[in-house]
GROMACS .gro file of C-alpha atoms in nm:
model
  452
    1UNK     CA    1  14.648   7.320   6.012
    2UNK     CA    2  14.666   7.685   6.060
    3UNK     CA    3  14.907   7.704   6.300
    4UNK     CA    4  15.169   7.518   6.030
    5UNK     CA    5  15.159   7.892   5.829
    6UNK     CA    6  15.295   8.058   6.156
    7UNK     CA    7  15.551   8.266   6.034
    8UNK     CA    8  15.739   8.325   6.411
    9UNK     CA    9  15.848   8.120   6.697
   10UNK     CA   10  15.566   7.935   6.858
   11UNK     CA   11  15.520   8.026   7.217
   12UNK     CA   12  15.300   7.937   7.543
   13UNK     CA   13  15.063   8.246   7.444
   14UNK     CA   14  15.041   8.116   7.112
   15UNK     CA   15  14.941   7.777   7.235
   16UNK     CA   16  14.662   7.890   7.405
   17UNK     CA   17  14.535   8.103   7.092
   18UNK     CA   18  14.463   7.720   6.931
   19UNK     CA   19  14.149   7.556   6.933
   20UNK     CA   20  14.106   7.359   7.244
   21UNK     CA   21  14.095   7.030   7.076
   22UNK     CA   22  14.438   7.134   6.909
   23UNK     CA   23  14.575   7.242   7.217
   24UNK     CA   24  14.469   6.960   7.411
   25UNK     CA   25  14.602   6.697   7.180
   26UNK     CA   26  14.974   6.863   7.209
   27UNK     CA   27  14.952   6.889   7.592
   28UNK     CA   28  14.811   6.509   7.639
   29UNK     CA   29  15.084   6.387   7.396
   30UNK     CA   30  15.348   6.515   7.616
   31UNK     CA   31  15.207   6.349   7.960
   32UNK     CA   32  15.235   5.996   8.031
   33UNK     CA   33  14.948   5.889   8.236
   34UNK     CA   34  15.013   5.511   8.258
   35UNK     CA   35  15.184   5.563   8.593
   36UNK     CA   36  14.915   5.793   8.712
   37UNK     CA   37  14.663   5.535   8.606
   38UNK     CA   38  14.810   5.274   8.784
   39UNK     CA   39  14.765   5.429   9.096
   40UNK     CA   40  14.393   5.499   9.090
   41UNK     CA   41  14.308   5.155   8.858
   42UNK     CA   42  14.137   4.865   9.027
   43UNK     CA   43  14.395   4.636   9.153
   44UNK     CA   44  14.206   4.316   9.204
   45UNK     CA   45  13.975   4.133   8.903
   46UNK     CA   46  13.717   4.055   9.196
   47UNK     CA   47  13.436   4.258   9.317
   48UNK     CA   48  13.222   4.473   9.085
   49UNK     CA   49  13.347   4.625   8.775
   50UNK     CA   50  13.475   4.989   8.755
   51UNK     CA   51  13.240   5.201   8.522
   52UNK     CA   52  13.480   5.524   8.588
   53UNK     CA   53  13.686   5.607   8.239
   54UNK     CA   54  13.968   5.689   8.476
   55UNK     CA   55  14.187   5.794   8.205
   56UNK     CA   56  13.930   6.038   8.078
   57UNK     CA   57  13.922   6.200   8.439
   58UNK     CA   58  14.282   6.232   8.430
   59UNK     CA   59  14.291   6.469   8.128
   60UNK     CA   60  14.001   6.654   8.261
   61UNK     CA   61  14.155   6.740   8.539
   62UNK     CA   62  14.438   6.829   8.331
   63UNK     CA   63  14.205   7.038   8.096
   64UNK     CA   64  14.051   7.194   8.426
   65UNK     CA   65  14.430   7.406   8.423
   66UNK     CA   66  14.428   7.494   8.069
   67UNK     CA   67  14.119   7.606   8.051
   68UNK     CA   68  14.115   7.791   8.399
   69UNK     CA   69  13.820   7.622   8.522
   70UNK     CA   70  13.831   7.724   8.879
   71UNK     CA   71  13.649   7.417   9.101
   72UNK     CA   72  13.555   7.050   9.061
   73UNK     CA   73  13.171   7.138   9.017
   74UNK     CA   74  13.217   7.370   8.719
   75UNK     CA   75  13.441   7.102   8.519
   76UNK     CA   76  13.150   6.870   8.601
   77UNK     CA   77  12.904   7.113   8.445
   78UNK     CA   78  13.128   7.202   8.149
   79UNK     CA   79  13.138   6.790   8.073
   80UNK     CA   80  12.764   6.812   8.091
   81UNK     CA   81  12.707   7.090   7.858
   82UNK     CA   82  12.996   7.096   7.614
   83UNK     CA   83  12.966   6.796   7.414
   84UNK     CA   84  13.296   6.861   7.228
   85UNK     CA   85  13.501   6.923   7.546
   86UNK     CA   86  13.364   6.600   7.683
   87UNK     CA   87  13.492   6.411   7.377
   88UNK     CA   88  13.853   6.613   7.363
   89UNK     CA   89  13.898   6.505   7.715
   90UNK     CA   90  13.884   6.104   7.583
   91UNK     CA   91  13.529   6.018   7.714
   92UNK     CA   92  13.315   5.785   7.531
   93UNK     CA   93  12.952   5.841   7.389
   94UNK     CA   94  12.854   5.582   7.648
   95UNK     CA   95  13.037   5.706   7.948
   96UNK     CA   96  12.860   5.907   8.209
   97UNK     CA   97  13.003   6.259   8.343
   98UNK     CA   98  13.199   6.121   8.678
   99UNK     CA   99  13.016   6.264   8.993
  100UNK     CA  100  13.243   6.558   9.242
  101UNK     CA  101  13.264   6.262   9.491
  102UNK     CA  102  13.414   6.019   9.215
  103UNK     CA  103  13.712   6.325   9.119
  104UNK     CA  104  13.720   6.353   9.511
  105UNK     CA  105  13.799   5.969   9.577
  106UNK     CA  106  14.038   5.964   9.286
  107UNK     CA  107  14.239   6.337   9.390
  108UNK     CA  108  14.236   6.157   9.739
  109UNK     CA  109  14.420   5.889   9.598
  110UNK     CA  110  14.686   6.048   9.387
  111UNK     CA  111  14.746   6.290   9.656
  112UNK     CA  112  14.855   6.015   9.891
  113UNK     CA  113  15.121   5.902   9.620
  114UNK     CA  114  15.434   6.068   9.463
  115UNK     CA  115  15.297   5.980   9.120
  116UNK     CA  116  15.309   6.309   8.990
  117UNK     CA  117  15.665   6.404   9.074
  118UNK     CA  118  15.775   6.063   8.901
  119UNK     CA  119  15.563   6.188   8.586
  120UNK     CA  120  15.729   6.517   8.588
  121UNK     CA  121  16.097   6.357   8.589
  122UNK     CA  122  16.017   6.171   8.300
  123UNK     CA  123  15.845   6.432   8.110
  124UNK     CA  124  16.179   6.654   8.193
  125UNK     CA  125  16.413   6.366   8.084
  126UNK     CA  126  16.198   6.357   7.751
  127UNK     CA  127  16.245   6.737   7.711
  128UNK     CA  128  16.642   6.675   7.761
  129UNK     CA  129  16.661   6.413   7.553
  130UNK     CA  130  16.480   6.593   7.275
  131UNK     CA  131  16.711   6.844   7.292
  132UNK     CA  132  16.451   7.142   7.438
  133UNK     CA  133  16.658   7.184   7.808
  134UNK     CA  134  16.970   7.273   7.717
  135UNK     CA  135  17.023   7.515   8.032
  136UNK     CA  136  17.330   7.601   8.224
  137UNK     CA  137  17.211   7.867   8.477
  138UNK     CA  138  16.900   7.772   8.693
  139UNK     CA  139  16.719   8.027   8.895
  140UNK     CA  140  16.532   7.935   9.251
  141UNK     CA  141  16.267   8.154   9.412
  142UNK     CA  142  15.958   8.119   9.582
  143UNK     CA  143  15.582   8.231   9.597
  144UNK     CA  144  15.308   8.281   9.855
  145UNK     CA  145  14.996   8.059   9.768
  146UNK     CA  146  14.716   8.136   9.920
  147UNK     CA  147  14.490   7.898  10.111
  148UNK     CA  148  14.107   7.903  10.072
  149UNK     CA  149  14.058   7.816  10.439
  150UNK     CA  150  13.958   8.049  10.676
  151UNK     CA  151  14.297   8.173  10.860
  152UNK     CA  152  14.230   8.073  11.210
  153UNK     CA  153  14.188   8.353  11.499
  154UNK     CA  154  14.526   8.480  11.652
  155UNK     CA  155  14.588   8.319  11.987
  156UNK     CA  156  14.597   8.576  12.266
  157UNK     CA  157  14.986   8.582  12.401
  158UNK     CA  158  15.034   8.514  12.780
  159UNK     CA  159  15.228   8.803  12.945
  160UNK     CA  160  15.617   8.697  12.958
  161UNK     CA  161  15.706   8.609  13.299
  162UNK     CA  162  15.992   8.915  13.431
  163UNK     CA  163  16.321   8.765  13.387
  164UNK     CA  164  16.531   8.707  13.680
  165UNK     CA  165  16.821   8.953  13.729
  166UNK     CA  166  17.169   8.852  13.751
  167UNK     CA  167  17.379   8.567  13.622
  168UNK     CA  168  17.210   8.167  13.654
  169UNK     CA  169  17.266   7.977  13.934
  170UNK     CA  170  17.464   7.633  13.873
  171UNK     CA  171  17.187   7.396  13.869
  172UNK     CA  172  16.991   7.634  13.675
  173UNK     CA  173  17.213   7.669  13.384
  174UNK     CA  174  17.241   7.300  13.378
  175UNK     CA  175  16.879   7.272  13.384
  176UNK     CA  176  16.878   7.532  13.075
  177UNK     CA  177  17.139   7.338  12.863
  178UNK     CA  178  16.945   7.006  12.932
  179UNK     CA  179  16.616   7.222  12.790
  180UNK     CA  180  16.796   7.335  12.521
  181UNK     CA  181  16.943   7.020  12.404
  182UNK     CA  182  16.587   6.849  12.456
  183UNK     CA  183  16.435   7.136  12.228
  184UNK     CA  184  16.724   7.074  11.941
  185UNK     CA  185  16.673   6.683  11.970
  186UNK     CA  186  16.299   6.685  11.930
  187UNK     CA  187  16.326   6.969  11.675
  188UNK     CA  188  16.229   6.872  11.272
  189UNK     CA  189  16.533   6.917  10.995
  190UNK     CA  190  16.323   7.244  10.890
  191UNK     CA  191  16.365   7.364  11.261
  192UNK     CA  192  16.691   7.337  11.231
  193UNK     CA  193  16.950   7.524  11.112
  194UNK     CA  194  17.005   7.520  10.712
  195UNK     CA  195  17.335   7.399  10.764
  196UNK     CA  196  17.182   7.069  10.942
  197UNK     CA  197  17.010   6.989  10.584
  198UNK     CA  198  17.359   6.935  10.384
  199UNK     CA  199  17.402   6.581  10.490
  200UNK     CA  200  17.049   6.497  10.510
  201UNK     CA  201  16.876   6.276  10.214
  202UNK     CA  202  16.680   6.437   9.955
  203UNK     CA  203  16.411   6.164  10.039
  204UNK     CA  204  16.422   6.258  10.393
  205UNK     CA  205  16.419   6.675  10.301
  206UNK     CA  206  16.115   6.601  10.050
  207UNK     CA  207  15.928   6.407  10.298
  208UNK     CA  208  15.956   6.609  10.630
  209UNK     CA  209  15.853   6.924  10.414
  210UNK     CA  210  15.569   7.103  10.669
  211UNK     CA  211  15.229   7.135  10.449
  212UNK     CA  212  15.021   7.286  10.681
  213UNK     CA  213  14.897   7.642  10.609
  214UNK     CA  214  15.045   7.912  10.824
  215UNK     CA  215  15.087   8.250  10.830
  216UNK     CA  216  15.346   8.386  10.592
  217UNK     CA  217  15.532   8.734  10.515
  218UNK     CA  218  15.748   8.879  10.260
  219UNK     CA  219  15.868   9.231  10.161
  220UNK     CA  220  15.708   9.380   9.869
  221UNK     CA  221  15.898   9.589   9.596
  222UNK     CA  222  15.800   9.885   9.834
  223UNK     CA  223  15.984   9.765  10.156
  224UNK     CA  224  15.633   9.704  10.313
  225UNK     CA  225  15.556   9.373  10.468
  226UNK     CA  226  15.291   9.153  10.310
  227UNK     CA  227  15.104   8.894  10.489
  228UNK     CA  228  14.903   8.577  10.368
  229UNK     CA  229  14.782   8.268  10.509
  230UNK     CA  230  14.852   7.984  10.302
  231UNK     CA  231  15.172   7.815  10.139
  232UNK     CA  232  15.497   7.876   9.955
  233UNK     CA  233  15.576   7.721   9.610
  234UNK     CA  234  15.930   7.698   9.571
  235UNK     CA  235  16.085   7.651   9.204
  236UNK     CA  236  16.386   7.607   9.011
  237UNK     CA  237  16.358   7.718   8.689
  238UNK     CA  238  16.591   7.690   8.320
  239UNK     CA  239  16.687   8.052   8.215
  240UNK     CA  240  16.712   7.965   7.873
  241UNK     CA  241  16.453   7.691   7.828
  242UNK     CA  242  16.204   7.834   8.111
  243UNK     CA  243  16.094   7.484   8.207
  244UNK     CA  244  16.034   7.441   8.583
  245UNK     CA  245  16.361   7.184   8.675
  246UNK     CA  246  16.273   7.132   9.037
  247UNK     CA  247  15.940   7.195   9.283
  248UNK     CA  248  15.797   7.215   9.627
  249UNK     CA  249  15.548   7.336   9.833
  250UNK     CA  250  15.572   7.417  10.191
  251UNK     CA  251  15.402   7.634  10.440
  252UNK     CA  252  15.381   7.978  10.407
  253UNK     CA  253  15.626   8.050  10.685
  254UNK     CA  254  15.916   7.858  10.584
  255UNK     CA  255  16.230   8.058  10.514
  256UNK     CA  256  16.290   8.073  10.150
  257UNK     CA  257  16.658   7.973  10.219
  258UNK     CA  258  16.535   7.635  10.373
  259UNK     CA  259  16.387   7.537  10.044
  260UNK     CA  260  16.710   7.604   9.795
  261UNK     CA  261  16.909   7.296   9.950
  262UNK     CA  262  16.609   7.012   9.864
  263UNK     CA  263  16.586   7.198   9.528
  264UNK     CA  264  16.947   7.180   9.428
  265UNK     CA  265  16.978   6.807   9.566
  266UNK     CA  266  16.689   6.760   9.322
  267UNK     CA  267  16.885   6.907   8.995
  268UNK     CA  268  17.154   6.679   9.085
  269UNK     CA  269  17.029   6.343   9.154
  270UNK     CA  270  16.708   6.372   8.942
  271UNK     CA  271  16.821   6.510   8.647
  272UNK     CA  272  17.140   6.332   8.576
  273UNK     CA  273  17.208   6.477   8.241
  274UNK     CA  274  17.167   6.849   8.343
  275UNK     CA  275  17.490   7.017   8.385
  276UNK     CA  276  17.430   7.339   8.599
  277UNK     CA  277  17.699   7.577   8.559
  278UNK     CA  278  17.546   7.870   8.797
  279UNK     CA  279  17.269   7.886   9.053
  280UNK     CA  280  17.094   8.211   9.023
  281UNK     CA  281  16.907   8.338   9.369
  282UNK     CA  282  16.822   8.660   9.552
  283UNK     CA  283  16.969   8.800   9.869
  284UNK     CA  284  16.693   8.610  10.090
  285UNK     CA  285  16.911   8.302  10.008
  286UNK     CA  286  17.247   8.442  10.101
  287UNK     CA  287  17.333   8.178  10.379
  288UNK     CA  288  17.695   8.002  10.346
  289UNK     CA  289  17.498   7.633  10.356
  290UNK     CA  290  17.352   7.704  10.018
  291UNK     CA  291  17.680   7.836   9.888
  292UNK     CA  292  17.803   7.537   9.990
  293UNK     CA  293  17.569   7.281   9.844
  294UNK     CA  294  17.602   7.440   9.523
  295UNK     CA  295  17.945   7.436   9.509
  296UNK     CA  296  17.878   7.069   9.593
  297UNK     CA  297  17.698   6.991   9.289
  298UNK     CA  298  18.012   7.112   9.073
  299UNK     CA  299  17.801   7.473   9.012
  300UNK     CA  300  17.891   7.837   9.101
  301UNK     CA  301  17.688   8.064   9.305
  302UNK     CA  302  17.523   8.416   9.163
  303UNK     CA  303  17.355   8.513   9.469
  304UNK     CA  304  17.307   8.888   9.563
  305UNK     CA  305  17.497   8.971   9.914
  306UNK     CA  306  17.334   9.038  10.201
  307UNK     CA  307  17.547   9.275  10.438
  308UNK     CA  308  17.385   9.133  10.756
  309UNK     CA  309  17.534   9.408  10.965
  310UNK     CA  310  17.907   9.318  10.850
  311UNK     CA  311  18.216   9.580  10.787
  312UNK     CA  312  18.376   9.589  10.502
  313UNK     CA  313  18.730   9.354  10.523
  314UNK     CA  314  19.035   9.546  10.534
  315UNK     CA  315  19.212   9.570  10.206
  316UNK     CA  316  18.911   9.484   9.975
  317UNK     CA  317  18.624   9.707   9.850
  318UNK     CA  318  18.254   9.650   9.882
  319UNK     CA  319  18.269   9.338   9.597
  320UNK     CA  320  18.578   9.169   9.779
  321UNK     CA  321  18.782   9.223   9.528
  322UNK     CA  322  19.167   9.319   9.628
  323UNK     CA  323  19.257   9.713   9.682
  324UNK     CA  324  19.584   9.862   9.587
  325UNK     CA  325  19.754  10.034   9.853
  326UNK     CA  326  19.578  10.353   9.692
  327UNK     CA  327  19.228  10.180   9.782
  328UNK     CA  328  19.187  10.148   9.426
  329UNK     CA  329  19.013   9.831   9.326
  330UNK     CA  330  19.160   9.549   9.127
  331UNK     CA  331  19.003   9.436   8.805
  332UNK     CA  332  18.843   9.086   8.756
  333UNK     CA  333  18.985   8.909   8.490
  334UNK     CA  334  18.936   8.539   8.464
  335UNK     CA  335  18.842   8.242   8.651
  336UNK     CA  336  19.088   7.903   8.667
  337UNK     CA  337  18.881   7.615   8.705
  338UNK     CA  338  19.172   7.398   8.761
  339UNK     CA  339  19.300   7.594   9.072
  340UNK     CA  340  18.934   7.722   9.166
  341UNK     CA  341  19.072   8.052   9.173
  342UNK     CA  342  18.973   8.432   9.095
  343UNK     CA  343  19.247   8.622   8.869
  344UNK     CA  344  19.257   8.994   8.953
  345UNK     CA  345  19.456   9.260   8.760
  346UNK     CA  346  19.614   9.580   8.837
  347UNK     CA  347  19.373   9.860   8.813
  348UNK     CA  348  19.416  10.104   8.558
  349UNK     CA  349  19.463  10.396   8.796
  350UNK     CA  350  19.769  10.244   8.888
  351UNK     CA  351  19.952  10.277   8.533
  352UNK     CA  352  20.147  10.581   8.631
  353UNK     CA  353  20.188  10.521   9.043
  354UNK     CA  354  20.524  10.537   9.172
  355UNK     CA  355  20.440  10.210   9.376
  356UNK     CA  356  20.370  10.029   9.044
  357UNK     CA  357  20.684   9.802   9.072
  358UNK     CA  358  20.698   9.814   9.444
  359UNK     CA  359  20.602   9.523   9.612
  360UNK     CA  360  20.339   9.668   9.806
  361UNK     CA  361  20.128   9.648   9.447
  362UNK     CA  362  20.162   9.345   9.264
  363UNK     CA  363  20.025   9.350   8.962
  364UNK     CA  364  19.815   9.013   8.973
  365UNK     CA  365  19.615   8.889   9.236
  366UNK     CA  366  19.481   8.563   9.281
  367UNK     CA  367  19.189   8.426   9.530
  368UNK     CA  368  19.087   8.075   9.536
  369UNK     CA  369  18.721   8.046   9.597
  370UNK     CA  370  18.723   7.828   9.896
  371UNK     CA  371  18.863   8.084  10.103
  372UNK     CA  372  18.519   8.165  10.147
  373UNK     CA  373  18.237   8.054   9.899
  374UNK     CA  374  18.001   8.337  10.043
  375UNK     CA  375  18.245   8.589   9.903
  376UNK     CA  376  18.392   8.478   9.634
  377UNK     CA  377  18.247   8.328   9.328
  378UNK     CA  378  18.259   8.293   8.982
  379UNK     CA  379  18.238   8.531   8.804
  380UNK     CA  380  18.343   8.772   9.073
  381UNK     CA  381  18.123   8.990   9.237
  382UNK     CA  382  18.071   9.337   9.098
  383UNK     CA  383  18.179   9.214   8.750
  384UNK     CA  384  17.991   9.288   8.443
  385UNK     CA  385  17.984   8.916   8.387
  386UNK     CA  386  17.846   8.866   8.695
  387UNK     CA  387  17.578   9.130   8.665
  388UNK     CA  388  17.488   8.955   8.336
  389UNK     CA  389  17.444   8.594   8.452
  390UNK     CA  390  17.236   8.755   8.750
  391UNK     CA  391  16.984   8.943   8.493
  392UNK     CA  392  16.860   8.604   8.435
  393UNK     CA  393  16.702   8.583   8.751
  394UNK     CA  394  16.376   8.729   8.609
  395UNK     CA  395  16.312   8.403   8.428
  396UNK     CA  396  16.183   8.243   8.756
  397UNK     CA  397  15.992   8.544   8.838
  398UNK     CA  398  15.849   8.495   8.421
  399UNK     CA  399  15.748   8.140   8.511
  400UNK     CA  400  15.557   8.217   8.806
  401UNK     CA  401  15.334   8.501   8.646
  402UNK     CA  402  15.275   8.260   8.385
  403UNK     CA  403  15.145   8.035   8.665
  404UNK     CA  404  14.934   8.258   8.851
  405UNK     CA  405  14.807   8.403   8.517
  406UNK     CA  406  14.733   8.096   8.309
  407UNK     CA  407  14.782   7.797   8.537
  408UNK     CA  408  14.589   7.866   8.846
  409UNK     CA  409  14.863   7.847   9.070
  410UNK     CA  410  14.711   8.040   9.309
  411UNK     CA  411  14.397   7.841   9.299
  412UNK     CA  412  14.411   7.594   9.573
  413UNK     CA  413  14.039   7.433   9.684
  414UNK     CA  414  14.162   7.170   9.882
  415UNK     CA  415  14.179   7.191  10.328
  416UNK     CA  416  14.467   6.951  10.361
  417UNK     CA  417  14.825   6.976  10.281
  418UNK     CA  418  14.897   6.650  10.034
  419UNK     CA  419  14.562   6.792   9.830
  420UNK     CA  420  14.730   7.128   9.822
  421UNK     CA  421  15.063   6.993   9.706
  422UNK     CA  422  14.890   6.776   9.459
  423UNK     CA  423  14.724   7.063   9.318
  424UNK     CA  424  15.049   7.256   9.270
  425UNK     CA  425  15.222   6.935   9.127
  426UNK     CA  426  14.957   6.930   8.883
  427UNK     CA  427  15.027   7.271   8.787
  428UNK     CA  428  15.360   7.268   8.734
  429UNK     CA  429  15.287   6.925   8.529
  430UNK     CA  430  15.065   7.098   8.306
  431UNK     CA  431  15.347   7.424   8.250
  432UNK     CA  432  15.586   7.177   8.175
  433UNK     CA  433  15.381   6.966   7.917
  434UNK     CA  434  15.262   7.311   7.814
  435UNK     CA  435  15.631   7.407   7.713
  436UNK     CA  436  15.699   7.060   7.581
  437UNK     CA  437  15.433   7.081   7.345
  438UNK     CA  438  15.450   7.487   7.196
  439UNK     CA  439  15.840   7.328   7.169
  440UNK     CA  440  15.740   7.050   6.979
  441UNK     CA  441  15.511   7.258   6.746
  442UNK     CA  442  15.780   7.559   6.746
  443UNK     CA  443  16.035   7.267   6.617
  444UNK     CA  444  15.762   7.148   6.336
  445UNK     CA  445  15.750   7.473   6.221
  446UNK     CA  446  16.078   7.549   6.124
  447UNK     CA  447  16.127   7.239   5.973
  448UNK     CA  448  15.862   7.329   5.790
  449UNK     CA  449  16.019   7.676   5.688
  450UNK     CA  450  16.351   7.505   5.640
  451UNK     CA  451  16.159   7.259   5.329
  452UNK     CA  452  16.002   7.557   5.185
   0.00000   0.00000   0.00000
């Protein structure tokens, strides 16, 4: 094959440049469809025989993503008119092309289960076993996914009643406390604060995720609010391998920070062999509970700081490094994992300072990160090491661009949240399968070049 003569490293773009037959072979071989097949296959030997070729239908859904076919109707048309494509998907000469209703029934069955998440987990474990995933840094971010449904009309808000002036009476205050306690008791886990997620199981967090399309808002690069109606896709991406290690879909109105803890718990519980050293996020994830969860999984937080109208502490600079009497910042030196402490050394400006040997200006300053997990991270904020690690956050943005450009992430054509989740799960599965296929081809190329 022509791909064996490639001299450069093989990438996702080159995978899409292959002939469809070769591309399909690589992607299909990376996906174990037998668990998926078990969900849609007939369970009983009684009744009318099944005439549908379910394995070929599943492969055709995968091919629809890679070929960027927008609708099931267009997929059926392609299967009818393209004989080679039909054979590539696994249909036999004697098989008829399934109807749109048949695809709809199969998708409905799959959307009621979580089988794609299990197949995704198995694929990631296989990539770990083969050595293609060796990430120590994970980047987390979210992106908007528009719904094809028409957005609901905005409800007219009732005019607020004027507040009663003066202090509440004792009876009114007690009634207010009862109403507040009732609201908190009836609130879902995602309506509560992020701190409430820390002691909730991963299964409960995933099953209770809101999936109804809602209005979402996010600031663009120009600082202006951008509104959309639909969902949010939350991703945890390995910064080196660029595999999607964890993903989830939520309503568009969900705060980005409320998806971080489920993703972090998924990394810890579902990928046991993955050693995460740094969790990298932007300032939208700057919440104390997220730092605590990162610490619980044995990693360090590299999250942009959001001041939130906080004043700088006395005796420290804007990066929370200690300062000397003359307000020169101490220089970050190293991190001691045994005592979980940051080591700072005397500023170079203090070399000839008359107070250098005074007790007011100590030569070494150590701070335990547990003093404040949000302010003290390893490597320390403001250091060159911290900046170098934070630069790797662009990996998740690159993957999001791939998903929207090549894998139809922003092409949800289902009216229910479960089916929308099925579409996004399928997109991330096909992306990871494409990554695994390209990595395997790249490995074979390197072996051939080594022999030559």
